[in-house]
Coordinates of C-alpha atoms in Angstrom, one line a residue:
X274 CA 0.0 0.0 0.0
X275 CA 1.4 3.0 -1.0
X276 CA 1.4 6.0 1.8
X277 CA -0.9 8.5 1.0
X278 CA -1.3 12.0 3.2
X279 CA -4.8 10.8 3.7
X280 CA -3.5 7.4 4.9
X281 CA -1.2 8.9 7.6
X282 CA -3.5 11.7 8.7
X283 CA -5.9 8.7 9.7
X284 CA -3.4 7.0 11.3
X285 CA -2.3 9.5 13.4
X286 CA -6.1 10.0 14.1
X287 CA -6.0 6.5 15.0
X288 CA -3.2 6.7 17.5
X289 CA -4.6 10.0 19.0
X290 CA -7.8 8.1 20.1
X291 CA -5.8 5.2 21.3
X292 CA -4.1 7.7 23.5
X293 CA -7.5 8.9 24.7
X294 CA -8.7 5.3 25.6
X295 CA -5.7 4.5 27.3
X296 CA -6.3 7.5 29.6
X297 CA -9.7 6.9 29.8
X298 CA -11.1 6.5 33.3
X299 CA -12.4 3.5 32.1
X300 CA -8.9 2.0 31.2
X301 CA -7.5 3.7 34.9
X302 CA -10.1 1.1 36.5
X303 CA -9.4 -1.6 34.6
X304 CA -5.6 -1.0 35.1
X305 CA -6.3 -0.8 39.1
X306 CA -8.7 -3.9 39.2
X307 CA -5.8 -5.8 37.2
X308 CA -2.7 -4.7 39.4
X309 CA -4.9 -5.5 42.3
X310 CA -5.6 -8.9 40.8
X311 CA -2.1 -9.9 40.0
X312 CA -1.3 -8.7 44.0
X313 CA -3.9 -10.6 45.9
X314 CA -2.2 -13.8 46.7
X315 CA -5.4 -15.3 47.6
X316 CA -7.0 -14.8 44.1
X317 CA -4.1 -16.0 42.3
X318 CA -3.9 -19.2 44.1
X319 CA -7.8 -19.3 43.4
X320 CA -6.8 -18.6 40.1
X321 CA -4.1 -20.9 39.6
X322 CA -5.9 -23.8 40.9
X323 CA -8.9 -23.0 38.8
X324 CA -6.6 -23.9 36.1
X325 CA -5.6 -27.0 36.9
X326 CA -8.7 -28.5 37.8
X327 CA -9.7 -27.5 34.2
X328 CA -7.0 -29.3 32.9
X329 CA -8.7 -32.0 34.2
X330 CA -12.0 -31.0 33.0
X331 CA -10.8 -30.9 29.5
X332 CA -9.3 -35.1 29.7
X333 CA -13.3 -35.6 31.1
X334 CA -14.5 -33.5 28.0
X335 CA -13.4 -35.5 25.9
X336 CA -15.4 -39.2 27.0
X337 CA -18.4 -36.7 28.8
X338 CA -20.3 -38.7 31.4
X339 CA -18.4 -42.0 30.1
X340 CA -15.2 -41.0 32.2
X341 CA -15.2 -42.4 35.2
X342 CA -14.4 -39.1 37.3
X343 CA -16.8 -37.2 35.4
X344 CA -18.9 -36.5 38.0
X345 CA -16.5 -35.5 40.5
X346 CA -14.6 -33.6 38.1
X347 CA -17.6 -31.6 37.3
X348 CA -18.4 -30.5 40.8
X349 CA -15.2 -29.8 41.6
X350 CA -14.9 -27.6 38.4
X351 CA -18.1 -25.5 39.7
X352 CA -17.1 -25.1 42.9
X353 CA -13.7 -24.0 42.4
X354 CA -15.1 -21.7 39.8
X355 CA -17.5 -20.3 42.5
X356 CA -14.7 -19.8 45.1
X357 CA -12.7 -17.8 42.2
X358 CA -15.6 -15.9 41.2
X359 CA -16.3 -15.0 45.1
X360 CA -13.0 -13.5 45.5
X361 CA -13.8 -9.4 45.5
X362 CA -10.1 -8.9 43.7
X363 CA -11.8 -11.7 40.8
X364 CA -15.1 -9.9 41.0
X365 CA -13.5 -6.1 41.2
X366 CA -11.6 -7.3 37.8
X367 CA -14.0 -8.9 35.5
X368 CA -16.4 -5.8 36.7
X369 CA -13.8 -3.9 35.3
X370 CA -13.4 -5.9 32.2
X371 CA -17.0 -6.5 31.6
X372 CA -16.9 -1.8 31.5
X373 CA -14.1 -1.9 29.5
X374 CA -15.5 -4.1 26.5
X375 CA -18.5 -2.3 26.8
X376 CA -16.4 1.0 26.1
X377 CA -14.2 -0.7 23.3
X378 CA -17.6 -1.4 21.8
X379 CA -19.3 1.7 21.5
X380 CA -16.5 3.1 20.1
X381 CA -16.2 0.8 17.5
X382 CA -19.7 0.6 16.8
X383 CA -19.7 4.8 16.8
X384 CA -16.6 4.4 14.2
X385 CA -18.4 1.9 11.9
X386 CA -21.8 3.9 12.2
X387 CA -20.2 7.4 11.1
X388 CA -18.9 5.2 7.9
X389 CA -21.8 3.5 6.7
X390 CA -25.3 2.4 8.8
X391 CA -24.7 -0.5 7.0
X392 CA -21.9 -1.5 8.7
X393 CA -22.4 -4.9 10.7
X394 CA -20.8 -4.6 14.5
X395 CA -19.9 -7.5 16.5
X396 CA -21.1 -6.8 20.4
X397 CA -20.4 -7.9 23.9
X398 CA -16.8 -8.9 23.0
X399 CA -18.1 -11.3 20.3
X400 CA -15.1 -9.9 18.1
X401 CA -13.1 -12.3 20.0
X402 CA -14.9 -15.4 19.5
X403 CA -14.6 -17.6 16.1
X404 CA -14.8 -15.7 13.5
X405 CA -16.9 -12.3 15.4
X406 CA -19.7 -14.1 15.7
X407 CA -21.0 -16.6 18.2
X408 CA -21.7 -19.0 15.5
X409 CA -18.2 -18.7 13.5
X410 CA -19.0 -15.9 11.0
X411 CA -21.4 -13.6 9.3
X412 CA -20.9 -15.3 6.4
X413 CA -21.7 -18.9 8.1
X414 CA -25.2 -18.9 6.9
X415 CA -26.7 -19.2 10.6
X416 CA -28.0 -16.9 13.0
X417 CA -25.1 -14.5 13.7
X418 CA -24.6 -13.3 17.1
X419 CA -23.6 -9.5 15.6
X420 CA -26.2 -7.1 16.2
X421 CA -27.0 -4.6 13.5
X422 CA -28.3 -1.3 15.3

């Protein structure tokens, strides 16, 4: 692509409003809720034994109710989630992230919007599932999880 005046006037446009989201009381929460996550001892050993148990979960996965710990594994998976999800540091952060998304997305939506009403914009985070969509793509044929405003 060949650098055009246009072209680097909209990038610097680009970076500007990065800049602005990055300062963004928004991003200042999300930055607290995270450096108080990674702090709390407690929540990371929640966290980190959250993980393991769902290395487990996945081996069960894979024979479902056949696998003879399934059923152990299962409650052990929800109620290890459920202590993790209790912690307030856990909470305070996915509150946080939850805000933050929610940001990210009406910005993106705003951006698409002021280009063309036709514009289709994945919501909820679903830009980062497969393909933007909660069913793997616009273009899949099924219903699409984007939402066109």
């Amino acid at each position: 692509m060949i650098a055009t005046l246009e072209y680097v006037n909209i990038l610097d446009k680009a970076d500007r409003l990065k800049n602005m989201i990055l300062q963004s009381e928004v991003m200042t929460q999300y930055e607290h809720a995270y450096n108080t996550l990674q702090k709390d001892q407690e929540a990371q050993r929640l966290i980190n034994a959250f993980n393991h148990i769902k290395e487990h979960y996945e081996d069960v996965q894979r024979f479902g109710r056949y696998h003879p710990d399934y059923n152990e594994i299962m409650k052990n998976v929800r109620s290890t989630k459920r202590r993790m999800d209790m912690n307030s540091s856990v909470a305070e952060f996915k509150v946080a992230e939850r805000e933050l998304q929610r940001f990210l997305d009406e910005i993106s939506e705003h951006i698409a919007k002021s280009v063309s009403e036709h514009i289709i914009v994945p919501k909820d985070g679903l830009a980062l599932t497969d393909g933007g969509c909660s069913t793997g793509g616009c273009g899949s044929g099924g219903s699409c999880g984007c939402q066109a405003s």
